[in-house]
Short mmCIF file of C-alpha atoms and ligand atoms in Angstrom, two decimals:
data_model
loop_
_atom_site.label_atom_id
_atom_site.label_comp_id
_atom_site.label_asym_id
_atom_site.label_seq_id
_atom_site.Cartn_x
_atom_site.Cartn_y
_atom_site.Cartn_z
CA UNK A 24 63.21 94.54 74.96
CA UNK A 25 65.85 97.27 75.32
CA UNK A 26 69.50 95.93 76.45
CA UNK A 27 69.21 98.64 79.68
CA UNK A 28 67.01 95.99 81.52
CA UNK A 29 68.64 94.08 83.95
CA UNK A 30 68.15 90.21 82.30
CA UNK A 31 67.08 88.54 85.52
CA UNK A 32 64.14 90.83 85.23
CA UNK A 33 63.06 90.61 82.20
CA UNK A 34 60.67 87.55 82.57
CA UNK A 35 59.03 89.48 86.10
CA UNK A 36 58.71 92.12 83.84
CA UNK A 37 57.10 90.27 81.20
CA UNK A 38 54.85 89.20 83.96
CA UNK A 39 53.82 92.66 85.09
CA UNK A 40 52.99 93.19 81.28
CA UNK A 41 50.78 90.54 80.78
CA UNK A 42 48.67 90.44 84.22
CA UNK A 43 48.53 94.54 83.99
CA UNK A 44 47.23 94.14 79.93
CA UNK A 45 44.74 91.36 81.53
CA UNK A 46 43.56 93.64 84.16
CA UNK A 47 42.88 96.28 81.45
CA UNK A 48 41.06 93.67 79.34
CA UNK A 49 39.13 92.84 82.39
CA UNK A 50 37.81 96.39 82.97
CA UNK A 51 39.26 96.28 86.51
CA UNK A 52 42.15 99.37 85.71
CA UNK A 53 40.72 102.14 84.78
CA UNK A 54 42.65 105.37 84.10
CA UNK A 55 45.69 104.41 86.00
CA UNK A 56 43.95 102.49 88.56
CA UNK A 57 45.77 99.49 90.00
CA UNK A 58 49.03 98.33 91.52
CA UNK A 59 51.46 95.49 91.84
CA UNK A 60 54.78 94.73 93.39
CA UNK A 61 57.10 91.96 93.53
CA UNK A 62 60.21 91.18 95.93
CA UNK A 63 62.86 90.42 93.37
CA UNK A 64 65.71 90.85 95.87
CA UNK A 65 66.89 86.96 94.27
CA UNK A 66 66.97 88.76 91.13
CA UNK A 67 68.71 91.48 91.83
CA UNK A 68 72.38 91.58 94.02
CA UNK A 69 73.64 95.05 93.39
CA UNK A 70 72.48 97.86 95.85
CA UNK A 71 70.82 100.71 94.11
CA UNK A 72 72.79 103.17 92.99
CA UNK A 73 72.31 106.36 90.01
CA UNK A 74 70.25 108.77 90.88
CA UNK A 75 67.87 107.55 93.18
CA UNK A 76 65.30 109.27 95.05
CA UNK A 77 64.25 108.13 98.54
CA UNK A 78 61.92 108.46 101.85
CA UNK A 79 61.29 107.35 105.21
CA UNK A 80 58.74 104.62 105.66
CA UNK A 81 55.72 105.71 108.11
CA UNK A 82 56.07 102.44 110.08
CA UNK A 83 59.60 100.44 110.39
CA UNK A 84 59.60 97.23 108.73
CA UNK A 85 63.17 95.26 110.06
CA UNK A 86 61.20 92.30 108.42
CA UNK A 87 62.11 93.64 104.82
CA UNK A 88 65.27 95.44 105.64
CA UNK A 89 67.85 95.42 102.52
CA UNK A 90 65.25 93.80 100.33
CA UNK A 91 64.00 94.92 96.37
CA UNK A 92 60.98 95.19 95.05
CA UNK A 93 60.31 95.70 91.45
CA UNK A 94 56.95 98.45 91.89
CA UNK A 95 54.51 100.08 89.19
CA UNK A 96 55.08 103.68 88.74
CA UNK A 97 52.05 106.28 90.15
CA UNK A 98 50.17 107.11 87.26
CA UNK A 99 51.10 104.32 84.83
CA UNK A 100 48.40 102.94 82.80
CA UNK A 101 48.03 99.33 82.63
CA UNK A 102 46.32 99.60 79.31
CA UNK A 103 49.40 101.09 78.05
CA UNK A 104 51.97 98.06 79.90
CA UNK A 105 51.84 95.43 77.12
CA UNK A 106 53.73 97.65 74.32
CA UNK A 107 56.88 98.77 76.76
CA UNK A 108 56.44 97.66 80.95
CA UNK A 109 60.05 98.83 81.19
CA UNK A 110 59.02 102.81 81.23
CA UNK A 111 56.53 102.73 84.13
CA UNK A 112 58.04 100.43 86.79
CA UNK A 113 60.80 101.36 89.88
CA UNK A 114 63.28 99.44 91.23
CA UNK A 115 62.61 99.94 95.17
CA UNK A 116 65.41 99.43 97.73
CA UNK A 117 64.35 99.09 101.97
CA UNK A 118 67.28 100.16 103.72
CA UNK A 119 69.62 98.49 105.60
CA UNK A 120 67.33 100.14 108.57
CA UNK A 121 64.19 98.70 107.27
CA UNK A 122 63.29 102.42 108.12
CA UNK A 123 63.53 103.91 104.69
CA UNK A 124 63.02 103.68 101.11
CA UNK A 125 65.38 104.42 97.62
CA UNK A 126 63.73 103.70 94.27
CA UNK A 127 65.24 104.49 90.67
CA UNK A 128 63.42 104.12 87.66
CA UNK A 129 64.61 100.49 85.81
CA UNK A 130 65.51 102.61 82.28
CA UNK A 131 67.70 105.93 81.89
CA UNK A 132 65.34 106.75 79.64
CA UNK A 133 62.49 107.05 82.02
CA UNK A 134 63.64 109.08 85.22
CA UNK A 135 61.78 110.85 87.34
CA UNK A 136 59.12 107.77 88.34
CA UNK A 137 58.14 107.59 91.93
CA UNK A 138 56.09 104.07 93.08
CA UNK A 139 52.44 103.31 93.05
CA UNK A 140 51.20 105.86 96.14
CA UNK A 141 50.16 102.52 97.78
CA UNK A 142 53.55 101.35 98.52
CA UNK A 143 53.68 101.66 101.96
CA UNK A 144 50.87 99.26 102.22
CA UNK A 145 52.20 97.14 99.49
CA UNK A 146 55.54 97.05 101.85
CA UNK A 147 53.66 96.32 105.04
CA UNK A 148 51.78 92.81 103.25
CA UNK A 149 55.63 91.97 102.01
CA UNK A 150 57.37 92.43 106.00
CA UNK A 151 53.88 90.50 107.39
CA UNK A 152 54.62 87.50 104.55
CA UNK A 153 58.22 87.62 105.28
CA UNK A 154 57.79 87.39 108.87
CA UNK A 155 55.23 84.30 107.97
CA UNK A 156 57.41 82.62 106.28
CA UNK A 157 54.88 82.98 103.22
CA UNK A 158 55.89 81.81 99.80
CA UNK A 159 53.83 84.86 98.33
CA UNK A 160 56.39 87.15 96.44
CA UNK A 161 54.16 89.17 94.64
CA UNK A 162 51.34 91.98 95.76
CA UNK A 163 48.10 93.25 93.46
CA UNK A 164 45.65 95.69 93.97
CA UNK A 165 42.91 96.18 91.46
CA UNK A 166 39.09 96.63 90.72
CA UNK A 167 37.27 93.84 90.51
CA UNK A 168 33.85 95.07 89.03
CA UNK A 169 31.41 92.89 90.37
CA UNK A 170 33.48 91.93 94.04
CA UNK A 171 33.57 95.98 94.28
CA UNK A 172 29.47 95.98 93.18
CA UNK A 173 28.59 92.66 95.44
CA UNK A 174 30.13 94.73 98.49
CA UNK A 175 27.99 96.93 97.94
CA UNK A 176 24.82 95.10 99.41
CA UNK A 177 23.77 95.29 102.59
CA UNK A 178 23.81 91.42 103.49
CA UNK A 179 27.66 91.34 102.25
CA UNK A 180 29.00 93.62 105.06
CA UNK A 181 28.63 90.19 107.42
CA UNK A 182 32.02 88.55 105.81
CA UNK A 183 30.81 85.15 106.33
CA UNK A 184 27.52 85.68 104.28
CA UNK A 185 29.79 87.16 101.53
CA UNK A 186 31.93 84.22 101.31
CA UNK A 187 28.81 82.01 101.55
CA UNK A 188 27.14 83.21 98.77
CA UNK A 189 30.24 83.48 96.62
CA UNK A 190 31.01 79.65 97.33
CA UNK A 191 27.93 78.70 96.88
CA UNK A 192 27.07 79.86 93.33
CA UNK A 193 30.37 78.62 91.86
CA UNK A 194 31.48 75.45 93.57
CA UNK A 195 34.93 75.74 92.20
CA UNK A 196 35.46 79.52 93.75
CA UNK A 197 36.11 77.16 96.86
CA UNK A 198 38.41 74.72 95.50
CA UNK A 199 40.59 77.77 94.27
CA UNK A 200 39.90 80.32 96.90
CA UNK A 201 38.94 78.29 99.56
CA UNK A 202 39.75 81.05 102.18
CA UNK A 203 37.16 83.27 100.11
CA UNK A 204 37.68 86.98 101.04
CA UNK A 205 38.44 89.22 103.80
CA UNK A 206 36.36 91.81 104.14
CA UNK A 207 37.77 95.51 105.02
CA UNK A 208 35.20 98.31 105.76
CA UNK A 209 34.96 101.26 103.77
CA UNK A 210 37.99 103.54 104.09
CA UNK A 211 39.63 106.41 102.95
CA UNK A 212 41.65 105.38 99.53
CA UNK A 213 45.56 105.39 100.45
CA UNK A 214 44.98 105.99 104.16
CA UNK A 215 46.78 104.58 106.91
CA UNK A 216 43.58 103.20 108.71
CA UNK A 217 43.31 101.46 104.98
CA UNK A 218 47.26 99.84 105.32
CA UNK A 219 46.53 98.81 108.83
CA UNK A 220 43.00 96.73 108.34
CA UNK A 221 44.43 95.38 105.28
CA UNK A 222 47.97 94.54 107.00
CA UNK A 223 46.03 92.69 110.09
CA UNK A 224 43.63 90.99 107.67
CA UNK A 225 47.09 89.33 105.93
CA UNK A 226 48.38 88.46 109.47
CA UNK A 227 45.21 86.50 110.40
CA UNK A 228 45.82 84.29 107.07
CA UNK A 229 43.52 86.29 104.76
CA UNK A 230 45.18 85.84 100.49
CA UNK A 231 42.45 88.19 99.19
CA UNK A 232 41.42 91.01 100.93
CA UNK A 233 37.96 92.78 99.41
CA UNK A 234 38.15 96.57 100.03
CA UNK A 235 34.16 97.16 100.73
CA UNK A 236 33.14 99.76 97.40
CA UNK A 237 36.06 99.65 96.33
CA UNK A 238 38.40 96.75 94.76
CA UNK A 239 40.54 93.65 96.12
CA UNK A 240 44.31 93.30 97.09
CA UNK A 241 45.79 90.10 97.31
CA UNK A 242 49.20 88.42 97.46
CA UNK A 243 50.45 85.31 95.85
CA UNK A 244 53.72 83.58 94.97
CA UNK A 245 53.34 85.17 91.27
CA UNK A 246 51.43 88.50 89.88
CA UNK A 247 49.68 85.45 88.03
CA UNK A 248 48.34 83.66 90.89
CA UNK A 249 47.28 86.80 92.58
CA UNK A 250 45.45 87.86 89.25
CA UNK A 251 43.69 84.45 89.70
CA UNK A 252 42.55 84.16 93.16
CA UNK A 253 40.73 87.83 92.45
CA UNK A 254 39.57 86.41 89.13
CA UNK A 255 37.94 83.25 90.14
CA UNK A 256 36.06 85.29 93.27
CA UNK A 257 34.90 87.74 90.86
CA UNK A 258 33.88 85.66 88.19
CA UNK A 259 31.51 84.06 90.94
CA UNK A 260 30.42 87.58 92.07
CA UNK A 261 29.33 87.88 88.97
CA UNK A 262 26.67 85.03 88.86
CA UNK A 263 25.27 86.21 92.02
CA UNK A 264 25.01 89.40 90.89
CA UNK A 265 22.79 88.00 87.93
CA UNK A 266 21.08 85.40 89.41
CA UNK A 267 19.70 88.46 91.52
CA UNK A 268 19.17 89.96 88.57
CA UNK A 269 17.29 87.23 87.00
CA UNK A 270 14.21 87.58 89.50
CA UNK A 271 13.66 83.95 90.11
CA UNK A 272 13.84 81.84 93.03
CA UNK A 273 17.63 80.93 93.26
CA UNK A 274 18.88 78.27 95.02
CA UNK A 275 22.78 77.11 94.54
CA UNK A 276 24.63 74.76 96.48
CA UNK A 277 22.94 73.72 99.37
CA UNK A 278 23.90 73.11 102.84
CA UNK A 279 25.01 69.98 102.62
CA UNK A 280 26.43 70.09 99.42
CA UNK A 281 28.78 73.15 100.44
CA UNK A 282 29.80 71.08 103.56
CA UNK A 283 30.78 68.45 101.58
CA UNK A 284 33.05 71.04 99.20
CA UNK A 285 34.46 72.19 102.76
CA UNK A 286 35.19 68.85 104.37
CA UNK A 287 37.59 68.11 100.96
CA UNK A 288 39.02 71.83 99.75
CA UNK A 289 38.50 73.51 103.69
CA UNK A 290 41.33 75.41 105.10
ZN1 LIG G 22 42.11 101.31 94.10
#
Protein backbone atom coordinates (compact mmCIF):
# COMPACT_ATOMS: atom_id res chain seq x y z
CA UNK A 1 0.00 0.00 0.00
CA UNK A 2 1.37 3.43 -0.93
CA UNK A 3 3.46 5.25 2.02
CA UNK A 4 0.77 8.48 1.60
CA UNK A 5 -1.76 6.47 3.81
CA UNK A 6 -1.94 7.45 7.16
CA UNK A 7 -0.72 3.85 9.04
CA UNK A 8 -3.45 3.83 11.66
CA UNK A 9 -5.71 3.45 8.70
CA UNK A 10 -4.45 1.13 6.84
CA UNK A 11 -6.08 -2.00 8.51
CA UNK A 12 -9.88 0.11 8.35
CA UNK A 13 -8.93 0.44 5.00
CA UNK A 14 -8.13 -3.02 4.40
CA UNK A 15 -11.49 -3.56 5.89
CA UNK A 16 -13.42 -1.37 3.50
CA UNK A 17 -11.57 -3.47 0.74
CA UNK A 18 -12.53 -6.68 1.69
CA UNK A 19 -16.36 -6.18 2.85
CA UNK A 20 -16.81 -3.77 -0.44
CA UNK A 21 -15.02 -6.85 -2.79
CA UNK A 22 -17.57 -9.23 -0.71
CA UNK A 23 -20.48 -7.10 -1.46
CA UNK A 24 -19.50 -7.21 -5.17
CA UNK A 25 -19.10 -11.00 -4.99
CA UNK A 26 -22.45 -11.06 -3.41
CA UNK A 27 -24.25 -9.25 -6.27
CA UNK A 28 -25.53 -6.67 -3.76
CA UNK A 29 -23.25 -3.45 -5.49
CA UNK A 30 -24.02 -2.99 -8.61
CA UNK A 31 -22.54 -0.17 -10.74
CA UNK A 32 -21.45 1.93 -7.89
CA UNK A 33 -24.20 1.03 -5.67
CA UNK A 34 -23.46 0.91 -1.96
CA UNK A 35 -21.93 2.81 0.92
CA UNK A 36 -20.01 2.56 4.14
CA UNK A 37 -18.51 4.78 6.74
CA UNK A 38 -16.55 4.41 9.77
CA UNK A 39 -15.76 6.93 12.78
CA UNK A 40 -12.02 6.65 12.93
CA UNK A 41 -11.64 9.84 14.98
CA UNK A 42 -9.22 7.22 17.51
CA UNK A 43 -7.30 6.79 14.48
CA UNK A 44 -6.82 9.88 13.42
CA UNK A 45 -5.59 13.18 15.84
CA UNK A 46 -4.67 15.78 13.32
CA UNK A 47 -7.51 18.18 12.09
CA UNK A 48 -7.92 18.15 8.39
CA UNK A 49 -6.03 20.27 6.62
CA UNK A 50 -4.79 20.50 2.42
CA UNK A 51 -7.18 21.30 0.30
CA UNK A 52 -10.31 20.34 1.61
CA UNK A 53 -13.66 20.93 0.39
CA UNK A 54 -16.62 21.40 2.75
CA UNK A 55 -20.58 21.98 3.44
CA UNK A 56 -23.14 22.64 5.88
CA UNK A 57 -24.98 19.67 7.27
CA UNK A 58 -28.97 19.90 6.68
CA UNK A 59 -29.63 19.03 10.35
CA UNK A 60 -26.98 19.93 13.31
CA UNK A 61 -25.49 17.03 14.86
CA UNK A 62 -23.51 18.51 18.36
CA UNK A 63 -23.50 14.65 19.01
CA UNK A 64 -20.60 14.17 16.39
CA UNK A 65 -19.04 17.55 16.61
CA UNK A 66 -15.06 17.41 15.87
CA UNK A 67 -15.32 13.76 14.98
CA UNK A 68 -13.73 11.72 11.54
CA UNK A 69 -15.11 9.48 9.53
CA UNK A 70 -13.26 7.56 6.96
CA UNK A 71 -16.37 7.63 3.90
CA UNK A 72 -16.56 5.87 0.31
CA UNK A 73 -16.28 8.26 -2.45
CA UNK A 74 -19.77 8.91 -4.77
CA UNK A 75 -19.33 6.87 -7.64
CA UNK A 76 -16.69 4.37 -6.49
CA UNK A 77 -17.15 0.90 -7.51
CA UNK A 78 -16.87 -1.70 -5.00
CA UNK A 79 -15.95 -4.21 -7.61
CA UNK A 80 -13.02 -2.15 -8.31
CA UNK A 81 -11.99 -1.66 -4.08
CA UNK A 82 -9.91 -4.84 -3.62
CA UNK A 83 -6.93 -3.78 -6.14
CA UNK A 84 -6.37 -0.01 -4.54
CA UNK A 85 -9.35 1.19 -1.59
CA UNK A 86 -7.01 4.13 -1.05
CA UNK A 87 -8.28 6.10 -4.43
CA UNK A 88 -12.03 6.11 -3.70
CA UNK A 89 -12.41 6.88 0.03
CA UNK A 90 -12.55 10.65 1.99
CA UNK A 91 -11.40 11.54 5.07
CA UNK A 92 -14.57 13.50 6.57
CA UNK A 93 -14.15 16.10 9.36
CA UNK A 94 -17.72 17.46 11.52
CA UNK A 95 -16.86 20.73 12.71
CA UNK A 96 -16.19 21.97 15.84
CA UNK A 97 -20.05 23.24 15.35
CA UNK A 98 -21.32 19.85 14.61
CA UNK A 99 -23.01 22.15 11.92
CA UNK A 100 -20.73 21.46 9.02
CA UNK A 101 -18.69 19.18 7.08
CA UNK A 102 -14.72 19.20 5.49
CA UNK A 103 -13.62 16.08 3.64
CA UNK A 104 -10.20 15.59 1.64
CA UNK A 105 -9.49 12.76 -0.36
CA UNK A 106 -6.93 10.18 1.83
CA UNK A 107 -4.18 10.23 -1.37
CA UNK A 108 -2.72 13.40 -3.30
CA UNK A 109 -3.06 11.41 -6.00
CA UNK A 110 -6.77 11.19 -5.97
CA UNK A 111 -8.30 14.80 -5.37
CA UNK A 112 -11.31 15.95 -6.24
CA UNK A 113 -13.55 12.97 -4.32
CA UNK A 114 -16.65 14.15 -2.60
CA UNK A 115 -18.49 11.32 -0.05
CA UNK A 116 -21.06 8.73 -0.81
CA UNK A 117 -24.33 11.24 -1.53
CA UNK A 118 -25.79 9.36 1.52
CA UNK A 119 -23.64 10.93 4.03
CA UNK A 120 -25.88 12.97 5.70
CA UNK A 121 -27.82 9.97 6.65
CA UNK A 122 -24.77 7.98 7.27
CA UNK A 123 -23.87 11.05 9.82
CA UNK A 124 -27.28 11.15 11.42
CA UNK A 125 -27.04 6.91 12.44
CA UNK A 126 -23.29 7.95 13.80
CA UNK A 127 -24.72 11.29 16.23
CA UNK A 128 -27.98 8.78 17.18
CA UNK A 129 -25.17 5.82 18.21
CA UNK A 130 -23.03 8.34 19.81
CA UNK A 131 -25.71 9.79 21.76
CA UNK A 132 -26.60 5.90 22.70
CA UNK A 133 -23.67 5.20 23.86
CA UNK A 134 -23.54 2.40 21.02
CA UNK A 135 -20.37 0.48 20.43
CA UNK A 136 -21.28 0.48 16.57
CA UNK A 137 -18.42 2.44 14.74
CA UNK A 138 -19.11 1.52 11.42
CA UNK A 139 -22.27 2.28 8.88
CA UNK A 140 -23.29 0.04 5.49
CA UNK A 141 -25.73 0.45 3.03
CA UNK A 142 -26.13 -2.10 0.31
CA UNK A 143 -28.50 -4.38 -1.82
CA UNK A 144 -29.35 -7.31 -0.46
CA UNK A 145 -31.03 -9.24 -3.43
CA UNK A 146 -33.45 -11.34 -1.93
CA UNK A 147 -34.26 -8.88 1.53
CA UNK A 148 -34.85 -6.12 -1.40
CA UNK A 149 -37.13 -9.04 -3.47
CA UNK A 150 -38.88 -10.49 -0.04
CA UNK A 151 -40.04 -6.72 0.59
CA UNK A 152 -41.51 -6.82 -2.16
CA UNK A 153 -44.60 -9.05 -1.12
CA UNK A 154 -47.51 -7.90 0.07
CA UNK A 155 -47.60 -9.88 3.52
CA UNK A 156 -43.93 -8.36 4.30
CA UNK A 157 -45.10 -4.69 4.56
CA UNK A 158 -46.53 -5.87 8.31
CA UNK A 159 -42.76 -5.80 9.92
CA UNK A 160 -43.58 -8.40 12.35
CA UNK A 161 -44.70 -11.01 9.64
CA UNK A 162 -41.38 -10.18 7.86
CA UNK A 163 -39.30 -10.94 10.75
CA UNK A 164 -41.48 -14.01 11.43
CA UNK A 165 -41.00 -15.63 8.41
CA UNK A 166 -37.32 -14.79 8.17
CA UNK A 167 -36.76 -16.43 11.75
CA UNK A 168 -38.61 -19.03 11.12
CA UNK A 169 -37.02 -20.61 8.01
CA UNK A 170 -33.46 -20.26 9.35
CA UNK A 171 -33.39 -20.78 13.08
CA UNK A 172 -29.98 -19.32 13.37
CA UNK A 173 -31.09 -15.81 11.52
CA UNK A 174 -32.39 -15.33 15.23
CA UNK A 175 -29.49 -16.28 17.18
CA UNK A 176 -27.45 -13.71 14.99
CA UNK A 177 -30.01 -11.13 14.22
CA UNK A 178 -32.24 -11.60 16.85
CA UNK A 179 -33.73 -8.03 16.46
CA UNK A 180 -34.53 -9.16 12.71
CA UNK A 181 -35.22 -6.02 10.59
CA UNK A 182 -36.78 -2.74 10.65
CA UNK A 183 -38.86 -2.10 8.11
CA UNK A 184 -38.86 1.52 6.28
CA UNK A 185 -41.59 2.21 3.62
CA UNK A 186 -40.80 2.93 0.21
CA UNK A 187 -39.07 6.29 -0.25
CA UNK A 188 -37.45 8.46 -2.46
CA UNK A 189 -33.56 7.21 -2.79
CA UNK A 190 -31.31 9.92 -0.89
CA UNK A 191 -34.27 11.89 0.45
CA UNK A 192 -34.60 13.44 3.65
CA UNK A 193 -37.99 11.65 4.51
CA UNK A 194 -35.49 8.46 3.73
CA UNK A 195 -32.61 9.87 6.57
CA UNK A 196 -35.36 10.60 8.99
CA UNK A 197 -37.38 7.00 9.03
CA UNK A 198 -34.12 5.38 8.92
CA UNK A 199 -32.56 7.77 11.76
CA UNK A 200 -35.82 7.06 14.14
CA UNK A 201 -35.77 3.36 13.26
CA UNK A 202 -31.85 3.38 14.83
CA UNK A 203 -33.15 5.39 17.87
CA UNK A 204 -35.87 2.81 18.72
CA UNK A 205 -32.93 0.03 18.83
CA UNK A 206 -33.32 -1.20 15.22
CA UNK A 207 -29.21 -2.74 13.87
CA UNK A 208 -30.63 -3.47 10.39
CA UNK A 209 -32.90 -1.37 8.81
CA UNK A 210 -34.65 -3.00 5.39
CA UNK A 211 -35.39 -0.16 2.92
CA UNK A 212 -38.86 -1.71 1.40
CA UNK A 213 -37.71 -2.35 -2.74
CA UNK A 214 -34.84 -1.30 -2.17
CA UNK A 215 -31.71 -2.61 0.03
CA UNK A 216 -30.66 -2.66 3.90
CA UNK A 217 -28.50 -0.23 6.04
CA UNK A 218 -27.16 -1.31 9.14
CA UNK A 219 -24.55 -0.34 11.72
CA UNK A 220 -22.17 -2.45 13.67
CA UNK A 221 -18.97 -2.12 15.69
CA UNK A 222 -16.98 -3.23 12.36
CA UNK A 223 -17.87 -2.93 8.38
CA UNK A 224 -17.54 -6.82 9.07
CA UNK A 225 -20.21 -7.25 11.49
CA UNK A 226 -22.51 -4.99 9.63
CA UNK A 227 -21.77 -7.08 6.37
CA UNK A 228 -22.94 -10.03 8.57
CA UNK A 229 -26.05 -9.08 10.24
CA UNK A 230 -27.37 -8.16 6.41
CA UNK A 231 -25.83 -11.43 5.28
CA UNK A 232 -27.32 -13.86 7.64
CA UNK A 233 -31.04 -12.03 7.10
CA UNK A 234 -30.58 -12.37 3.51
CA UNK A 235 -29.29 -15.66 3.29
CA UNK A 236 -32.68 -16.62 5.13
CA UNK A 237 -34.67 -14.42 2.67
CA UNK A 238 -33.44 -16.45 0.37
CA UNK A 239 -34.97 -19.84 1.52
CA UNK A 240 -38.25 -18.27 1.82
CA UNK A 241 -38.08 -16.97 -1.32
CA UNK A 242 -37.56 -20.66 -2.65
CA UNK A 243 -39.50 -22.53 -0.48
CA UNK A 244 -42.29 -20.29 -2.17
CA UNK A 245 -40.90 -21.15 -5.10
CA UNK A 246 -40.90 -24.78 -4.55
CA UNK A 247 -44.87 -25.04 -4.58
CA UNK A 248 -45.24 -27.35 -1.69
CA UNK A 249 -46.79 -27.08 1.56
CA UNK A 250 -44.05 -25.37 3.74
CA UNK A 251 -43.97 -25.45 7.17
CA UNK A 252 -40.64 -24.20 9.20
CA UNK A 253 -40.28 -23.63 12.70
CA UNK A 254 -43.33 -23.79 14.44
CA UNK A 255 -44.86 -21.84 17.12
CA UNK A 256 -43.50 -23.31 19.79
CA UNK A 257 -40.35 -24.07 18.50
CA UNK A 258 -39.68 -20.25 17.57
CA UNK A 259 -40.75 -19.38 21.18
CA UNK A 260 -38.38 -21.51 22.48
CA UNK A 261 -35.45 -19.79 20.05
CA UNK A 262 -36.92 -16.40 21.60
CA UNK A 263 -37.05 -17.29 25.27
CA UNK A 264 -32.92 -18.14 24.86
CA UNK A 265 -31.53 -15.58 21.90
CA UNK A 266 -34.74 -12.77 22.55
CA UNK A 267 -33.83 -9.21 22.90
ZN1 LIG B 1 -29.11 2.07 -2.46
Amino acid sequence: MPGTIPRPLEPILREFADVAGCLWDLGWAEASAGNISADVTSLIKVPLTRGRTGQELPVPLPAIAGRRYLVTATGSRFRDFRSSPEDKVCLVEVSAGGNRISWNSLVFTARGLNPTSELPSHLEIHAILRALGSASRAVLHTHPTHLATISHLRRCADPDELNRLLWMTHPEAKIFAPRGAALVPYLLPGSNELGAATARAVRNGADTILWRYHGCIAHAPDPSTALDRIHVLDKAAKMVLMCLAAGEPWEGLDAAELAELFAKFGK
